[in-house]
GROMACS .gro file of N, CA and C in nm:
model
  246
    1UNK      N    1   0.083  -0.119   0.000
    1UNK     CA    2   0.000   0.000   0.000
    1UNK      C    3   0.087   0.125   0.000
    2UNK      N    4   0.191   0.125   0.082
    2UNK     CA    5   0.280   0.240   0.091
    2UNK      C    6   0.349   0.266  -0.043
    3UNK      N    7   0.387   0.159  -0.113
    3UNK     CA    8   0.452   0.173  -0.244
    3UNK      C    9   0.360   0.242  -0.344
    4UNK      N   10   0.233   0.206  -0.343
    4UNK     CA   11   0.137   0.265  -0.436
    4UNK      C   12   0.119   0.414  -0.408
    5UNK      N   13   0.116   0.450  -0.281
    5UNK     CA   14   0.101   0.591  -0.243
    5UNK      C   15   0.225   0.669  -0.287
    6UNK      N   16   0.342   0.613  -0.264
    6UNK     CA   17   0.466   0.681  -0.303
    6UNK      C   18   0.475   0.695  -0.454
    7UNK      N   19   0.435   0.592  -0.528
    7UNK     CA   20   0.436   0.597  -0.674
    7UNK      C   21   0.340   0.705  -0.723
    8UNK      N   22   0.223   0.712  -0.664
    8UNK     CA   23   0.126   0.814  -0.703
    8UNK      C   24   0.180   0.953  -0.675
    9UNK      N   25   0.244   0.972  -0.562
    9UNK     CA   26   0.302   1.102  -0.528
    9UNK      C   27   0.413   1.139  -0.626
   10UNK      N   28   0.492   1.042  -0.665
   10UNK     CA   29   0.600   1.065  -0.760
   10UNK      C   30   0.546   1.105  -0.897
   11UNK      N   31   0.443   1.036  -0.941
   11UNK     CA   32   0.384   1.067  -1.071
   11UNK      C   33   0.324   1.207  -1.071
   12UNK      N   34   0.256   1.242  -0.965
   12UNK     CA   35   0.197   1.376  -0.955
   12UNK      C   36   0.307   1.482  -0.953
   13UNK      N   37   0.416   1.454  -0.886
   13UNK     CA   38   0.525   1.551  -0.877
   13UNK      C   39   0.586   1.581  -1.014
   14UNK      N   40   0.593   1.481  -1.100
   14UNK     CA   41   0.656   1.500  -1.230
   14UNK      C   42   0.557   1.524  -1.343
   15UNK      N   43   0.429   1.533  -1.314
   15UNK     CA   44   0.329   1.553  -1.420
   15UNK      C   45   0.351   1.686  -1.491
   16UNK      N   46   0.384   1.789  -1.420
   16UNK     CA   47   0.411   1.918  -1.481
   16UNK      C   48   0.539   1.918  -1.561
   17UNK      N   49   0.632   1.836  -1.524
   17UNK     CA   50   0.760   1.828  -1.595
   17UNK      C   51   0.748   1.775  -1.736
   18UNK      N   52   0.650   1.690  -1.762
   18UNK     CA   53   0.636   1.635  -1.896
   18UNK      C   54   0.592   1.741  -1.995
   19UNK      N   55   0.513   1.838  -1.952
   19UNK     CA   56   0.474   1.947  -2.042
   19UNK      C   57   0.596   2.030  -2.079
   20UNK      N   58   0.683   2.054  -1.984
   20UNK     CA   59   0.806   2.127  -2.013
   20UNK      C   60   0.898   2.045  -2.102
   21UNK      N   61   0.900   1.914  -2.082
   21UNK     CA   62   0.983   1.827  -2.164
   21UNK      C   63   0.935   1.830  -2.309
   22UNK      N   64   0.805   1.835  -2.328
   22UNK     CA   65   0.752   1.837  -2.464
   22UNK      C   66   0.795   1.966  -2.534
   23UNK      N   67   0.791   2.078  -2.464
   23UNK     CA   68   0.835   2.204  -2.523
   23UNK      C   69   0.984   2.198  -2.557
   24UNK      N   70   1.063   2.137  -2.471
   24UNK     CA   71   1.206   2.125  -2.495
   24UNK      C   72   1.231   2.036  -2.617
   25UNK      N   73   1.158   1.927  -2.629
   25UNK     CA   74   1.173   1.839  -2.745
   25UNK      C   75   1.128   1.910  -2.873
   26UNK      N   76   1.022   1.986  -2.863
   26UNK     CA   77   0.970   2.060  -2.978
   26UNK      C   78   1.077   2.156  -3.033
   27UNK      N   79   1.148   2.221  -2.944
   27UNK     CA   80   1.250   2.316  -2.988
   27UNK      C   81   1.373   2.247  -3.046
   28UNK      N   82   1.397   2.122  -3.008
   28UNK     CA   83   1.511   2.048  -3.059
   28UNK      C   84   1.481   1.975  -3.190
   29UNK      N   85   1.358   1.973  -3.234
   29UNK     CA   86   1.315   1.896  -3.351
   29UNK      C   87   1.350   1.969  -3.481
   30UNK      N   88   1.479   1.975  -3.510
   30UNK     CA   89   1.526   2.036  -3.634
   30UNK      C   90   1.619   1.938  -3.705
   31UNK      N   91   1.621   1.945  -3.837
   31UNK     CA   92   1.706   1.858  -3.916
   31UNK      C   93   1.849   1.908  -3.922
   32UNK      N   94   1.934   1.835  -3.993
   32UNK     CA   95   2.074   1.873  -4.006
   32UNK      C   96   2.090   2.004  -4.082
   33UNK      N   97   1.993   2.035  -4.166
   33UNK     CA   98   2.000   2.158  -4.244
   33UNK      C   99   1.942   2.278  -4.169
   34UNK      N  100   1.898   2.257  -4.046
   34UNK     CA  101   1.846   2.366  -3.963
   34UNK      C  102   1.697   2.391  -3.979
   35UNK      N  103   1.633   2.315  -4.066
   35UNK     CA  104   1.489   2.333  -4.086
   35UNK      C  105   1.412   2.245  -3.987
   36UNK      N  106   1.294   2.290  -3.944
   36UNK     CA  107   1.214   2.210  -3.851
   36UNK      C  108   1.171   2.077  -3.914
   37UNK      N  109   1.172   1.972  -3.833
   37UNK     CA  110   1.126   1.842  -3.880
   37UNK      C  111   0.975   1.844  -3.899
   38UNK      N  112   0.926   1.758  -3.987
   38UNK     CA  113   0.782   1.748  -4.011
   38UNK      C  114   0.746   1.602  -4.038
   39UNK      N  115   0.620   1.571  -4.024
   39UNK     CA  116   0.569   1.438  -4.056
   39UNK      C  117   0.625   1.328  -3.968
   40UNK      N  118   0.658   1.216  -4.033
   40UNK     CA  119   0.704   1.097  -3.961
   40UNK      C  120   0.836   1.121  -3.889
   41UNK      N  121   0.923   1.201  -3.947
   41UNK     CA  122   1.051   1.229  -3.883
   41UNK      C  123   1.030   1.302  -3.750
   42UNK      N  124   0.938   1.398  -3.750
   42UNK     CA  125   0.910   1.472  -3.627
   42UNK      C  126   0.844   1.382  -3.523
   43UNK      N  127   0.750   1.300  -3.567
   43UNK     CA  128   0.682   1.208  -3.476
   43UNK      C  129   0.781   1.114  -3.410
   44UNK      N  130   0.870   1.056  -3.490
   44UNK     CA  131   0.971   0.964  -3.438
   44UNK      C  132   1.065   1.035  -3.341
   45UNK      N  133   1.110   1.154  -3.377
   45UNK     CA  134   1.200   1.230  -3.291
   45UNK      C  135   1.133   1.264  -3.159
   46UNK      N  136   1.008   1.310  -3.165
   46UNK     CA  137   0.937   1.350  -3.043
   46UNK      C  138   0.919   1.230  -2.950
   47UNK      N  139   0.886   1.114  -3.007
   47UNK     CA  140   0.865   0.994  -2.925
   47UNK      C  141   0.995   0.956  -2.853
   48UNK      N  142   1.107   0.956  -2.926
   48UNK     CA  143   1.235   0.920  -2.867
   48UNK      C  144   1.279   1.025  -2.764
   49UNK      N  145   1.260   1.151  -2.796
   49UNK     CA  146   1.301   1.258  -2.706
   49UNK      C  147   1.222   1.252  -2.575
   50UNK      N  148   1.091   1.233  -2.584
   50UNK     CA  149   1.008   1.223  -2.464
   50UNK      C  150   1.047   1.102  -2.380
   51UNK      N  151   1.075   0.989  -2.445
   51UNK     CA  152   1.115   0.869  -2.371
   51UNK      C  153   1.247   0.893  -2.298
   52UNK      N  154   1.341   0.959  -2.365
   52UNK     CA  155   1.470   0.988  -2.302
   52UNK      C  156   1.453   1.083  -2.183
   53UNK      N  157   1.371   1.185  -2.200
   53UNK     CA  158   1.351   1.282  -2.093
   53UNK      C  159   1.279   1.217  -1.974
   54UNK      N  160   1.182   1.133  -2.001
   54UNK     CA  161   1.108   1.068  -1.893
   54UNK      C  162   1.194   0.964  -1.821
   55UNK      N  163   1.281   0.897  -1.894
   55UNK     CA  164   1.365   0.794  -1.833
   55UNK      C  165   1.457   0.853  -1.727
   56UNK      N  166   1.502   0.976  -1.747
   56UNK     CA  167   1.591   1.037  -1.647
   56UNK      C  168   1.515   1.075  -1.521
   57UNK      N  169   1.383   1.090  -1.530
   57UNK     CA  170   1.301   1.128  -1.415
   57UNK      C  171   1.243   1.008  -1.342
   58UNK      N  172   1.261   0.888  -1.394
   58UNK     CA  173   1.201   0.768  -1.336
   58UNK      C  174   1.281   0.719  -1.216
   59UNK      N  175   1.273   0.792  -1.106
   59UNK     CA  176   1.342   0.754  -0.984
   59UNK      C  177   1.241   0.752  -0.869
   60UNK      N  178   1.268   0.670  -0.771
   60UNK     CA  179   1.180   0.661  -0.655
   60UNK      C  180   1.209   0.775  -0.559
   61UNK      N  181   1.131   0.783  -0.454
   61UNK     CA  182   1.147   0.891  -0.357
   61UNK      C  183   1.280   0.884  -0.283
   62UNK      N  184   1.341   0.765  -0.279
   62UNK     CA  185   1.471   0.752  -0.212
   62UNK      C  186   1.588   0.765  -0.310
   63UNK      N  187   1.560   0.802  -0.435
   63UNK     CA  188   1.664   0.829  -0.532
   63UNK      C  189   1.708   0.711  -0.616
   64UNK      N  190   1.648   0.595  -0.596
   64UNK     CA  191   1.684   0.477  -0.673
   64UNK      C  192   1.600   0.472  -0.800
   65UNK      N  193   1.657   0.422  -0.910
   65UNK     CA  194   1.581   0.412  -1.036
   65UNK      C  195   1.462   0.318  -1.021
   66UNK      N  196   1.350   0.356  -1.082
   66UNK     CA  197   1.233   0.269  -1.081
   66UNK      C  198   1.259   0.149  -1.172
   67UNK      N  199   1.188   0.039  -1.146
   67UNK     CA  200   1.200  -0.078  -1.231
   67UNK      C  201   1.067  -0.151  -1.234
   68UNK      N  202   1.053  -0.238  -1.330
   68UNK     CA  203   0.934  -0.320  -1.341
   68UNK      C  204   0.807  -0.242  -1.371
   69UNK      N  205   0.700  -0.279  -1.304
   69UNK     CA  206   0.569  -0.219  -1.328
   69UNK      C  207   0.565  -0.071  -1.290
   70UNK      N  208   0.638  -0.034  -1.188
   70UNK     CA  209   0.640   0.106  -1.146
   70UNK      C  210   0.701   0.193  -1.256
   71UNK      N  211   0.809   0.146  -1.316
   71UNK     CA  212   0.875   0.222  -1.424
   71UNK      C  213   0.784   0.228  -1.547
   72UNK      N  214   0.723   0.116  -1.580
   72UNK     CA  215   0.634   0.112  -1.697
   72UNK      C  216   0.519   0.210  -1.680
   73UNK      N  217   0.458   0.210  -1.564
   73UNK     CA  218   0.347   0.301  -1.536
   73UNK      C  219   0.393   0.446  -1.542
   74UNK      N  220   0.506   0.475  -1.480
   74UNK     CA  221   0.559   0.611  -1.480
   74UNK      C  222   0.590   0.657  -1.622
   75UNK      N  223   0.654   0.572  -1.701
   75UNK     CA  224   0.692   0.609  -1.838
   75UNK      C  225   0.568   0.637  -1.924
   76UNK      N  226   0.466   0.554  -1.912
   76UNK     CA  227   0.344   0.575  -1.991
   76UNK      C  228   0.280   0.710  -1.956
   77UNK      N  229   0.270   0.738  -1.828
   77UNK     CA  230   0.207   0.863  -1.785
   77UNK      C  231   0.293   0.983  -1.822
   78UNK      N  232   0.422   0.971  -1.808
   78UNK     CA  233   0.511   1.082  -1.839
   78UNK      C  234   0.510   1.112  -1.990
   79UNK      N  235   0.521   1.010  -2.072
   79UNK     CA  236   0.523   1.029  -2.216
   79UNK      C  237   0.390   1.082  -2.269
   80UNK      N  238   0.282   1.042  -2.203
   80UNK     CA  239   0.150   1.089  -2.245
   80UNK      C  240   0.127   1.233  -2.204
   81UNK      N  241   0.198   1.276  -2.102
   81UNK     CA  242   0.184   1.413  -2.055
   81UNK      C  243   0.074   1.429  -1.952
   82UNK      N  244   0.027   1.319  -1.895
   82UNK     CA  245  -0.080   1.324  -1.794
   82UNK      C  246  -0.024   1.357  -1.659
   0.00000   0.00000   0.00000
């Protein structure tokens, strides 16, 4: 029960961070020629960028990396921006 409460608190704490991560990824979505990405290239880049940004935030309240179902749940919510 305590684990579920801590996981919920962690997810709520980082919910606002995913919106900022999306803006950061949006600004980085440019090609080698300096033009903004579009279509499938942008979609692929955004998905990878969001996953990378969320993975760095997937830590428990005691500072240890999340694993298993807790990490999966956190990653889904973080990438979705909820």
